[in-house]
GROMACS .gro file of C-alpha atoms in nm:
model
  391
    1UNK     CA    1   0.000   0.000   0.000
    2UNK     CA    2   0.149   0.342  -0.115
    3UNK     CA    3   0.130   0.556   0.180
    4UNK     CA    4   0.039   1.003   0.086
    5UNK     CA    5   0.285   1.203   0.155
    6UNK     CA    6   0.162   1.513   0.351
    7UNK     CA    7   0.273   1.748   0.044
    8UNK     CA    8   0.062   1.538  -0.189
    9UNK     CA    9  -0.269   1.709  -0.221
   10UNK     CA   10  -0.596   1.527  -0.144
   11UNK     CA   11  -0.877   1.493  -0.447
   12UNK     CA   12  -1.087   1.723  -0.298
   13UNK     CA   13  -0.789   2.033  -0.321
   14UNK     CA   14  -0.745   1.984  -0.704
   15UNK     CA   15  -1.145   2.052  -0.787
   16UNK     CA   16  -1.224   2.403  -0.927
   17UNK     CA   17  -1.424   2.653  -0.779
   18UNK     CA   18  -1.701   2.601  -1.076
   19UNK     CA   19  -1.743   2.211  -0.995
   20UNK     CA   20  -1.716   2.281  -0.646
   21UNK     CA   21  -1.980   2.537  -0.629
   22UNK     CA   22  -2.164   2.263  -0.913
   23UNK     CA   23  -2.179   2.018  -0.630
   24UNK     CA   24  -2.268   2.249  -0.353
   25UNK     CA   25  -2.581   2.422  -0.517
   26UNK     CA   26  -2.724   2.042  -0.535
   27UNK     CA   27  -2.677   1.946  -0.157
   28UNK     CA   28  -2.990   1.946   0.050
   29UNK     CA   29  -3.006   2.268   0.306
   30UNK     CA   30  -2.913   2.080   0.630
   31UNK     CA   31  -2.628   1.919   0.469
   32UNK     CA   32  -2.479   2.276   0.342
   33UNK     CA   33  -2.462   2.367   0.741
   34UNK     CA   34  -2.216   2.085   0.764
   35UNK     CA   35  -2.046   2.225   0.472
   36UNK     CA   36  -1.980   2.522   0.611
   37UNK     CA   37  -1.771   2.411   0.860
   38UNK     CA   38  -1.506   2.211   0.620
   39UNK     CA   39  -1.307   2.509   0.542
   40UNK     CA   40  -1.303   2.873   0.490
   41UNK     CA   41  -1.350   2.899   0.126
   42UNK     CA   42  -1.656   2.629   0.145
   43UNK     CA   43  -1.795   2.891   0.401
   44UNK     CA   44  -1.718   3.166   0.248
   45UNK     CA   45  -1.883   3.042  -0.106
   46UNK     CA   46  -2.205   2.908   0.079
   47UNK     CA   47  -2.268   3.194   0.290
   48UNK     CA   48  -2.258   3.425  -0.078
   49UNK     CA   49  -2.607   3.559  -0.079
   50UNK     CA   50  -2.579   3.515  -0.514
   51UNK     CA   51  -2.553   3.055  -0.375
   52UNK     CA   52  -2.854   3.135  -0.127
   53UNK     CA   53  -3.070   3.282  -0.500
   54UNK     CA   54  -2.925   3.022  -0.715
   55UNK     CA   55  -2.958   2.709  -0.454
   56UNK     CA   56  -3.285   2.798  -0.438
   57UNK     CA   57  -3.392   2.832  -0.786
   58UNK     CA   58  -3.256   2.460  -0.813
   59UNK     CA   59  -3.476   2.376  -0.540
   60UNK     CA   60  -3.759   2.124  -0.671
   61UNK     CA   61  -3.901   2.018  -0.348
   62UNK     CA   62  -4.263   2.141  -0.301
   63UNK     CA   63  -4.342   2.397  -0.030
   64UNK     CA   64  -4.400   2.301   0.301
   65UNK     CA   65  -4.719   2.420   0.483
   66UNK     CA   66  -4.668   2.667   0.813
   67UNK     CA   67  -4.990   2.731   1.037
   68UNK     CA   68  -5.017   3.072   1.227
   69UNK     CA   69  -5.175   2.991   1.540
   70UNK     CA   70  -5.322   3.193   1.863
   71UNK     CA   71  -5.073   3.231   2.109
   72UNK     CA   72  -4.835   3.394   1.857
   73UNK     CA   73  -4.684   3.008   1.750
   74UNK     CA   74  -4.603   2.902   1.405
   75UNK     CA   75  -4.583   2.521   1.345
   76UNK     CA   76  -4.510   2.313   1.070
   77UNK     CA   77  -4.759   2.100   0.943
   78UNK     CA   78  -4.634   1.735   0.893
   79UNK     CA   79  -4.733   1.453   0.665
   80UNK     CA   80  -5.026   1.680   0.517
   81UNK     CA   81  -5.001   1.521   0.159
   82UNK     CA   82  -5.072   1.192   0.263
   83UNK     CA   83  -5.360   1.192   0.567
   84UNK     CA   84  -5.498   0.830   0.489
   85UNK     CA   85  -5.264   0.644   0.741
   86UNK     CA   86  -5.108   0.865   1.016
   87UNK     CA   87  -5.273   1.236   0.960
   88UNK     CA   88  -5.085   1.468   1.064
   89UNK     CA   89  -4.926   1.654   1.308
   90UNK     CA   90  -4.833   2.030   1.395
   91UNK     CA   91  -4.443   2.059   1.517
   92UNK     CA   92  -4.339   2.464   1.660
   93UNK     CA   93  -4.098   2.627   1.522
   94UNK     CA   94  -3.828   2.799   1.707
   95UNK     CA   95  -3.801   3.166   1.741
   96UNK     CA   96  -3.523   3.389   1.756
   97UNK     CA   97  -3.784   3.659   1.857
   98UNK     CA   98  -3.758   3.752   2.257
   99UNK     CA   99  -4.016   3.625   2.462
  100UNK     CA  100  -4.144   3.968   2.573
  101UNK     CA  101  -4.228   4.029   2.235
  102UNK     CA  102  -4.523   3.745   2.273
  103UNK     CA  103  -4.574   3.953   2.588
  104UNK     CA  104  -4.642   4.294   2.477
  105UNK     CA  105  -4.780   4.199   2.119
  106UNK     CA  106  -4.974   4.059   1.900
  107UNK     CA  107  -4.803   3.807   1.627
  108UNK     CA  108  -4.944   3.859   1.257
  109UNK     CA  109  -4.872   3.703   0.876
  110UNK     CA  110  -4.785   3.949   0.622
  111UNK     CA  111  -4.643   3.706   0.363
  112UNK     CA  112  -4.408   3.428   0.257
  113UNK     CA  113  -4.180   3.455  -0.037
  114UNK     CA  114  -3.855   3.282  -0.109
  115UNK     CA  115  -3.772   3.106   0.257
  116UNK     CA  116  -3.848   3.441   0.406
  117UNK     CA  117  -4.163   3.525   0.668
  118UNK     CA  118  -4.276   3.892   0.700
  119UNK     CA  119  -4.412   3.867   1.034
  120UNK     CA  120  -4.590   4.214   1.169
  121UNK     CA  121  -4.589   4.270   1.623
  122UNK     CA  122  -4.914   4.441   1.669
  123UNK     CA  123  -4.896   4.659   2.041
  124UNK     CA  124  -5.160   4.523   2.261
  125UNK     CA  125  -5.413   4.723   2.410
  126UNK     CA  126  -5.267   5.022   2.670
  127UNK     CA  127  -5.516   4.909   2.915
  128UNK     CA  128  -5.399   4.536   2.875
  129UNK     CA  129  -5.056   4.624   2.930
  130UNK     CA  130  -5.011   4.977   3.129
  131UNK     CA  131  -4.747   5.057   2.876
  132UNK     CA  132  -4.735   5.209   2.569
  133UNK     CA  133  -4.502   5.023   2.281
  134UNK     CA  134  -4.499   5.014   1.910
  135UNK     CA  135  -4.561   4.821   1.642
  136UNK     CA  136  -4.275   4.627   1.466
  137UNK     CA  137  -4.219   4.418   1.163
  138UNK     CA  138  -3.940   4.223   1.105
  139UNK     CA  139  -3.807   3.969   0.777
  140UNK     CA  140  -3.759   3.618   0.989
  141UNK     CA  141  -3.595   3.321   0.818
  142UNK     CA  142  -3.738   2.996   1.016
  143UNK     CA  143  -3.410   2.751   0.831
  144UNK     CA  144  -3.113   3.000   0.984
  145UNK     CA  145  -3.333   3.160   1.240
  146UNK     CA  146  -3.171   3.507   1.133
  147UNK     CA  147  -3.417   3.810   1.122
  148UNK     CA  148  -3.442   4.219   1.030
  149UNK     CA  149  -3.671   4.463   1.167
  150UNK     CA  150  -3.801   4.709   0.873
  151UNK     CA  151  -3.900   5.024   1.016
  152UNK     CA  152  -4.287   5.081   0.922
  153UNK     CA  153  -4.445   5.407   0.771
  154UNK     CA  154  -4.596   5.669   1.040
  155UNK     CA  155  -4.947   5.549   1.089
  156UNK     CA  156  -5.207   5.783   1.082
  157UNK     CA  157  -5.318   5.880   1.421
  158UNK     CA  158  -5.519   5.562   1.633
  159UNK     CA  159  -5.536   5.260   1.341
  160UNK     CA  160  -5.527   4.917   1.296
  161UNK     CA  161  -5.371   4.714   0.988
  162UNK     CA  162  -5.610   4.497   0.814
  163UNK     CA  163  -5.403   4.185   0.773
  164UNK     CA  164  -5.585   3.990   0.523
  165UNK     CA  165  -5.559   4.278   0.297
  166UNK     CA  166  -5.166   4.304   0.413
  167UNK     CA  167  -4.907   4.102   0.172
  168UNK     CA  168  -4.518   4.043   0.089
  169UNK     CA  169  -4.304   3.869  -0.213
  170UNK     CA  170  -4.112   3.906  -0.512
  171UNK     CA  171  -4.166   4.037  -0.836
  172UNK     CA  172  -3.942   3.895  -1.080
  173UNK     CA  173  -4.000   4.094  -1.346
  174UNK     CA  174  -3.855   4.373  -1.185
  175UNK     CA  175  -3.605   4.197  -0.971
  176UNK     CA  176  -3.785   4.357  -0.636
  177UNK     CA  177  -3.920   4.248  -0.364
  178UNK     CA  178  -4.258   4.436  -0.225
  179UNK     CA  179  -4.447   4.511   0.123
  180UNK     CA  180  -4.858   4.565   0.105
  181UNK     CA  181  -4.952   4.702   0.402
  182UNK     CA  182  -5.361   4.863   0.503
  183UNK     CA  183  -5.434   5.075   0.776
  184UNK     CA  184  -5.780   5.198   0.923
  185UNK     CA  185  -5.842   5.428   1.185
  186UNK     CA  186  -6.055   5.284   1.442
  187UNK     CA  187  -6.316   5.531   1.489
  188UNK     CA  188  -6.313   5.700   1.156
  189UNK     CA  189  -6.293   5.443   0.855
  190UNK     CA  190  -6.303   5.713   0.621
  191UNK     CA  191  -5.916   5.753   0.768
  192UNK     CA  192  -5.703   5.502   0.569
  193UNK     CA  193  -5.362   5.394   0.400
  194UNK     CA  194  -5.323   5.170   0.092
  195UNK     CA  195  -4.937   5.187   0.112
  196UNK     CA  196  -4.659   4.998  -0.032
  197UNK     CA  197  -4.322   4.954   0.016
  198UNK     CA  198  -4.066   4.869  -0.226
  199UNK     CA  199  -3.675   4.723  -0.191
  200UNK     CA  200  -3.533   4.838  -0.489
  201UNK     CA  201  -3.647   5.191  -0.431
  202UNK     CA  202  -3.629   5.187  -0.081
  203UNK     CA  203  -3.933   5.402   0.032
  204UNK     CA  204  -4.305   5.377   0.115
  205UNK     CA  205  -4.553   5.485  -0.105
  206UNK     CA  206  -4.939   5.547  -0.056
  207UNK     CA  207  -5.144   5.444  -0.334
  208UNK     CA  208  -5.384   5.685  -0.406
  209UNK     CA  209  -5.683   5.566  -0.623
  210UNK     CA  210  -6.091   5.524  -0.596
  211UNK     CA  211  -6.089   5.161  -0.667
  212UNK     CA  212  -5.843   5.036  -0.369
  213UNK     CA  213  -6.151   5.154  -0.185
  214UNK     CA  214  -6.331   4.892  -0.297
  215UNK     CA  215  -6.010   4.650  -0.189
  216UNK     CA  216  -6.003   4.795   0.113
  217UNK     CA  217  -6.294   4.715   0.243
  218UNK     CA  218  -6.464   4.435   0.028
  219UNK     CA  219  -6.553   4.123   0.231
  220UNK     CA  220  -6.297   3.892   0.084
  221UNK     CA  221  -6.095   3.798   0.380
  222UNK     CA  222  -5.777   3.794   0.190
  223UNK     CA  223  -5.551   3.837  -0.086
  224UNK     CA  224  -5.435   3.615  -0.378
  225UNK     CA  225  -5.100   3.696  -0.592
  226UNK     CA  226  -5.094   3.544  -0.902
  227UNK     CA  227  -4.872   3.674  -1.239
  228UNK     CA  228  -4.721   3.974  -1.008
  229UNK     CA  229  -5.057   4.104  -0.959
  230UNK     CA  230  -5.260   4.094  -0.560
  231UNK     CA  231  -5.680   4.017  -0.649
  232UNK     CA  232  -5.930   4.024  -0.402
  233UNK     CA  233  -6.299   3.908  -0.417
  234UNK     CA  234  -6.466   4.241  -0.380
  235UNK     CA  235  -6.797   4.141  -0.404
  236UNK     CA  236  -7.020   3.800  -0.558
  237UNK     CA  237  -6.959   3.904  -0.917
  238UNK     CA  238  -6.642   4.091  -0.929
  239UNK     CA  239  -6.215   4.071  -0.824
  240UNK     CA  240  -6.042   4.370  -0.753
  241UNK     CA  241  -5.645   4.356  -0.932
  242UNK     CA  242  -5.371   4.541  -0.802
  243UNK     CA  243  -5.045   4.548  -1.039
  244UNK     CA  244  -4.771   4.499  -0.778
  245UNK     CA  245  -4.546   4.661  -1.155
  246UNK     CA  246  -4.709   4.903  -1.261
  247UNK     CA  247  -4.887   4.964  -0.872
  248UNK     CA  248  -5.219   5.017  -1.043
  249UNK     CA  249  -5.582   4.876  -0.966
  250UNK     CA  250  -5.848   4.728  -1.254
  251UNK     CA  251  -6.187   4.528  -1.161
  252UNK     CA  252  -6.279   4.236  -1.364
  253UNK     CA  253  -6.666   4.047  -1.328
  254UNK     CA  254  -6.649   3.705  -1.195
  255UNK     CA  255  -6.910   3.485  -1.430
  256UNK     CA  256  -6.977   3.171  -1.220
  257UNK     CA  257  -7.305   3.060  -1.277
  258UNK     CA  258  -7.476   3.050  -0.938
  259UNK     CA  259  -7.215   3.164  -0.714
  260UNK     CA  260  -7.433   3.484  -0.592
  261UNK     CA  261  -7.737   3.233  -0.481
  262UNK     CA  262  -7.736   3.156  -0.139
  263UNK     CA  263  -7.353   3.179  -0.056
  264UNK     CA  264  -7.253   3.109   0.301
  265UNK     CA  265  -6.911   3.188   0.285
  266UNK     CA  266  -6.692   3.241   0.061
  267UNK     CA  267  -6.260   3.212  -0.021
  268UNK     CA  268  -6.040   3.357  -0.345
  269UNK     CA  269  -5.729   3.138  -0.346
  270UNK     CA  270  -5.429   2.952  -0.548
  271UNK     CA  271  -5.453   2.573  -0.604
  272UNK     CA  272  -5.173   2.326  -0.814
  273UNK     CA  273  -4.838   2.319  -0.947
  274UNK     CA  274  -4.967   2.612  -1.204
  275UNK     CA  275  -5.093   2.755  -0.919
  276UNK     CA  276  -5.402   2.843  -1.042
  277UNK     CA  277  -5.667   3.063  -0.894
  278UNK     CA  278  -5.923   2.909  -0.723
  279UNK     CA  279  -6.297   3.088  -0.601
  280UNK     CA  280  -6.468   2.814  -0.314
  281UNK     CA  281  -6.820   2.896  -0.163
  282UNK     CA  282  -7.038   2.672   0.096
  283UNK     CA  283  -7.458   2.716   0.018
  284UNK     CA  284  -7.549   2.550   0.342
  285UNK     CA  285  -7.368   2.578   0.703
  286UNK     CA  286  -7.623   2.314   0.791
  287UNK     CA  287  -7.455   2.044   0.585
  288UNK     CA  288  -7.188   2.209   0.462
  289UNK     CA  289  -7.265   2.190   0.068
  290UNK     CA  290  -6.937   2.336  -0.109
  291UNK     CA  291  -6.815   2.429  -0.475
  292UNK     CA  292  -6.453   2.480  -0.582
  293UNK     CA  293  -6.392   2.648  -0.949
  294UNK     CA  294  -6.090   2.671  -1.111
  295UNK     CA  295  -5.993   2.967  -1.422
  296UNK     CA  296  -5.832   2.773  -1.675
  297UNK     CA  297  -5.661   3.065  -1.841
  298UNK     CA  298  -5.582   3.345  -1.613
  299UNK     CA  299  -5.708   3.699  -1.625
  300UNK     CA  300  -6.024   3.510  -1.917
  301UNK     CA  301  -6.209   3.594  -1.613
  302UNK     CA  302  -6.533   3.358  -1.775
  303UNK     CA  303  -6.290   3.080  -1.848
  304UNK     CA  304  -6.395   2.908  -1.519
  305UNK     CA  305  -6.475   2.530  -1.455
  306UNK     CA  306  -6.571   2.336  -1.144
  307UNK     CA  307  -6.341   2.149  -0.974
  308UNK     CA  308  -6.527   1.978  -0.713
  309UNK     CA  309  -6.904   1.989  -0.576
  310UNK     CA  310  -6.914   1.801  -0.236
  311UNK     CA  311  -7.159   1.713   0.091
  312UNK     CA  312  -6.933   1.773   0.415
  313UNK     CA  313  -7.129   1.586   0.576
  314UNK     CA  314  -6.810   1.408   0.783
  315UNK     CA  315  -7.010   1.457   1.127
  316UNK     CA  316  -7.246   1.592   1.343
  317UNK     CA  317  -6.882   1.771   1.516
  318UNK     CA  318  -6.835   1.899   1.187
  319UNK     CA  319  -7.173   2.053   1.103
  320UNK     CA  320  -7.176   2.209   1.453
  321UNK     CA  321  -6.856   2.342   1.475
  322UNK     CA  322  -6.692   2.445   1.166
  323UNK     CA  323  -6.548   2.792   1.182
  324UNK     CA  324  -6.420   2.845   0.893
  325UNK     CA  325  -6.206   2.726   0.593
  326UNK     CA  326  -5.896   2.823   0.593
  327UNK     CA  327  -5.746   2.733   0.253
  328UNK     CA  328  -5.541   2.450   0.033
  329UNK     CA  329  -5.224   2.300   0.096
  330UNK     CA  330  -4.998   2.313  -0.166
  331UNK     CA  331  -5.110   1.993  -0.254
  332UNK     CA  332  -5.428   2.015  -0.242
  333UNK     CA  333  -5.560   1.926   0.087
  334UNK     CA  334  -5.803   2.161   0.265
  335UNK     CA  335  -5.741   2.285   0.606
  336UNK     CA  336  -6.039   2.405   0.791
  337UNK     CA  337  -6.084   2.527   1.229
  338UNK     CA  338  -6.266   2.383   1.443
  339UNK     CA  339  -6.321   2.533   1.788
  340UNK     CA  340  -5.963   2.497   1.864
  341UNK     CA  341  -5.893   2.208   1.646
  342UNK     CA  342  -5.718   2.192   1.288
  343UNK     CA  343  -5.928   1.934   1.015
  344UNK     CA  344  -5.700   1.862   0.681
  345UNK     CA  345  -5.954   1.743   0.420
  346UNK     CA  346  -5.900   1.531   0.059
  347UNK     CA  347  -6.190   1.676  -0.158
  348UNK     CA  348  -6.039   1.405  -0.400
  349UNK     CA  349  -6.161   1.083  -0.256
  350UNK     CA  350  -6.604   1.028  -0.202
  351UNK     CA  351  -6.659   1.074   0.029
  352UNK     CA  352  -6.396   1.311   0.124
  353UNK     CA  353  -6.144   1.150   0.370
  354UNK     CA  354  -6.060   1.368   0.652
  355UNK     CA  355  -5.794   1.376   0.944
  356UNK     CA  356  -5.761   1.598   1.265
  357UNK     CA  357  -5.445   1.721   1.349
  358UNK     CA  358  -5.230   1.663   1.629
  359UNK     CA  359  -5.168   1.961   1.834
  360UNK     CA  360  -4.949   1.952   2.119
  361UNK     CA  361  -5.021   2.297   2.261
  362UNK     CA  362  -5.384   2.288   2.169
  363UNK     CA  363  -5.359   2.635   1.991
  364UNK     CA  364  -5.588   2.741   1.775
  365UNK     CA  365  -5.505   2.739   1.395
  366UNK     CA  366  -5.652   3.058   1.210
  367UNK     CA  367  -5.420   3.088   0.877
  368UNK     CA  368  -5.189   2.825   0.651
  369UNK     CA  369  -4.960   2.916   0.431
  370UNK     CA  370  -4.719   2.791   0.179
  371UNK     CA  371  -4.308   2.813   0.278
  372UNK     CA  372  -3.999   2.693   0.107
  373UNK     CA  373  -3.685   2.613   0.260
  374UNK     CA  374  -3.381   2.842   0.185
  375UNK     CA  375  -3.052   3.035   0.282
  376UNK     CA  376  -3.202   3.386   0.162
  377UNK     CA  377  -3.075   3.634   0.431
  378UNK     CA  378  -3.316   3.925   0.561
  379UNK     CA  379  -3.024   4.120   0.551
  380UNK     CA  380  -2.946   4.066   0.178
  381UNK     CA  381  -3.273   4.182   0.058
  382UNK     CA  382  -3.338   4.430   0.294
  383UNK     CA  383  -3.180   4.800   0.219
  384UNK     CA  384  -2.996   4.969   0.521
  385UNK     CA  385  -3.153   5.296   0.479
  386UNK     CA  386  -3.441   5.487   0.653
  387UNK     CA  387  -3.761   5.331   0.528
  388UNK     CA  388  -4.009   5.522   0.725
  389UNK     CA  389  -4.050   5.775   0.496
  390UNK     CA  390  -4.406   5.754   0.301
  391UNK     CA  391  -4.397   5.935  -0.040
   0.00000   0.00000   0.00000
C-alpha cells in the first residue's frame, strides 16, 4: 500500500471553484450547514447571498405548509399530503424573537416569499398592558433563524392594519421584492392607508386611487398573488387587481353561474403546481354543501370550470362546529378550524377522507400558508436605509 505524503494534495484540493460550487448548489439545506464548517473557502462560497438565489432556484421540493396559530406560534404541518394512514401533526418552530415580544404583542402574517416570513408585532391594548409600545415588523428566516426589523411608515393617528388585505413577495420581473400594508383608523374608517413599500427603491408609497376603496374594504378575507398582480374578491360578481409593476388597480366580473345564490361563505385562493386561482363557496352551514372552481386561463375571467361539488357531511362535530375554511395545501388538501382544532380534508376521494391534526399545545389554527426552505438572508434583501419615509 502506497502511503500520501503530507505534500501530496488530497482529491478534494485539485477541484475548481465552478465544480465545487456545481456540487454544492445540489446538496440538500441541512447538509450545506455541515459544509460550512469544512473550510473557509466552502464557508465563504455558501454563505454568498448570489448561492442562497441560485440554490434555491434549483430547489424542486414542493413547499412546506406553516400554520399561524393563537398564542403567537407558528408550526409546521407534517405529513399533510398523505392523511390516509397517520394524519398529521403540527411541530413549533423555534423563534429567535424575545419572549417579551409574545408579551407585549400581538403576532401577525404578512407574507411568505422565497424562505423568508414577513411577520408584523401588533402593540396590545394600553389598558392590557399599562405601557405604551410600538408596532414592529421584522423579515424572519425559520431555516437559519436570522431576522431584520423594517422600520414601518408613520401610521395615521389611532389605526389598525387589516391583515388579510396586508401582503409580501417578489416580483421577478422587476427583480424587487414588495411590502402591502392597510391601515384603518378605528373610529373613523373614512381615515385610511393603501401603502406599499418597495426594496429596490427603498421608500413607502401610498397608493392613491378610488378603486383600492373597494379592496379595502370588500368582504374577501384575503388576498391572492398570481402573475405579479394581488386580487381580491370584492364582491359576488367581481375581483379587484392590483399590479404589484405598474402599482395600479383594474376590476374584472367574476361569471360563475350560481355563485351569488345563497352563498354562506366564501374564499379567493391559489390551487396546483400552475398555481391556479381558485374561487370556493359553501350554500349551506347546515350540511356544509361546497363548490370549488378553477380559471383555466388566467385573467379570461369567464374561463372558469368546477373542480369539485361536495356534501361535508363528515359529522355531526363537523356541522356544529366548523369555523371556517382556511385554505389549500400546496397539494391540495383543505385545512379548515374547528373550535380549537385543525381538520385537513382530501376533496379528492367520495366521500372526502378527513384527518384531525395533532396539536401539542392545543392552539388554535386561524391561517396556513405555503413556505420553502432556503438560505435567503433578511439582511441581503433588505436595504440599510431609513424606510419610514411615506412618499
Amino acid at each position: 500500500m502506497i502511503k500520501q505524503t503530507k505534500f501530496e494534495e488530497s482529491p478534494i484540493t485539485v477541484l475548481t471553484e465552478d465544480i465545487i460550487l456545481n456540487i454544492l448548489h445540489r446538496l440538500p439545506l441541512k447538509s450545506l450547514g455541515k459544509c460550512k464548517v469544512v473550510s473557509k473557502s466552502w464557508h465563504s462560497l455558501i454563505s454568498n447571498p448570489e448561492f442562497a438565489k441560485f440554490h434555491l432556484q434549483l430547489c424542486t421540493d414542493p413547499p412546506l405548509t406553516i400554520a399561524l396559530q393563537y398564542y403567537n406560534t407558528f408550526s409546521r404541518l407534517e405529513n399533510s399530503s398523505d392523511i390516509t394512514n397517520n394524519g398529521a401533526e403540527l411541530i413549533p418552530l423555534e423563534y429567535q424573537f424575545p419572549a417579551t415580544f409574545f408579551k407585549t404583542h400581538f403576532c401577525f402574517l404578512i407574507g411568505s416569499c422565497d424562505g423568508l416570513v414577513c411577520i408584523y408585532f401588533k402593540m396590545k391594548s394600553v389598558m392590557v398592558t399599562k405601557q405604551v409600545f410600538k408596532d414592529m415588523m421584522f423579515l424572519w428566516n425559520p431555516m437559519t433563524n436570522e431576522r431584520k426589523e423594517i422600520t414601518l411608515p408613520k401610521e395615521p393617528g389611532h389605526t389598525y392594519v387589516k391583515f388579510k388585505l396586508c401582503w409580501f413577495g417578489s416580483v421577478p420581473s422587476i427583480d424587487d421584492y414588495k411590502i402591502v400594508l392597510v391601515y384603518i383608523a378605528y373610529n373613523y374608517p373614512s381615515e385610511r392607508r393603501f401603502v406599499v413599500y418597495s426594496f429596490k427603491d427603498r421608500t413607502w408609497r401610498q397608493m392613491h386611487d378610488t378603486l383600492g376603496d373597494e379592496l379595502i374594504f370588500g368582504p374577501s378575507i384575503n388576498l391572492v398573488f398570481k402573475n405579479e398582480a394581488l386580487h381580491c374578491l370584492v364582491s359576488h360578481e367581481t375581483i379587484c387587481k392590483f399590479d404589484l409593476v405598474r402599482e395600479t388597480f383594474e376590476v374584472f366580473p367574476l361569471s360563475i353561474p350560481g355563485f351569488s345564490q345563497g352563498s354562506h361563505s366564501k374564499m379567493l385562493g391559489v390551487l396546483g403546481e400552475d398555481r391556479s386561482l381558485y374561487v370556493m363557496f359553501s350554500q349551506s352551514p347546515v350540511n356544509w354543501l361546497w363548490e370549488v372552481w378553477l380559471q383555466k386561463e388566467h385573467n379570461k375571467w369567464d374561463s372558469w370550470r368546477r373542480l369539485y361539488n361536495t356534501s361535508m357531511e363528515l359529522s355531526e362535530e363537523f356541522v356544529l362546529y366548523c369555523s371556517k375554511f382556511l385554505g389549500f395545501t400546496y397539494g391540495g388538501i383543505l385545512c379548515v378550524q374547528l373550535m380549537n382544532e385543525l381538520w385537513l380534508i382530501d376533496p379528492t376521494l367520495d366521500p372526502p377522507l378527513y384527518a384531525v391534526v395533532k396539536n401539542p399545545s392545543y392552539a388554535k389554527v386561524f391561517e396556513v400558508f405555503d413556505y420553502v426552505e432556503s438560505l435567503i438572508s433578511p439582511v441581503s434583501v433588505l436595504p440599510q436605509v431609513n424606510q419610514s419615509k411615506v412618499r
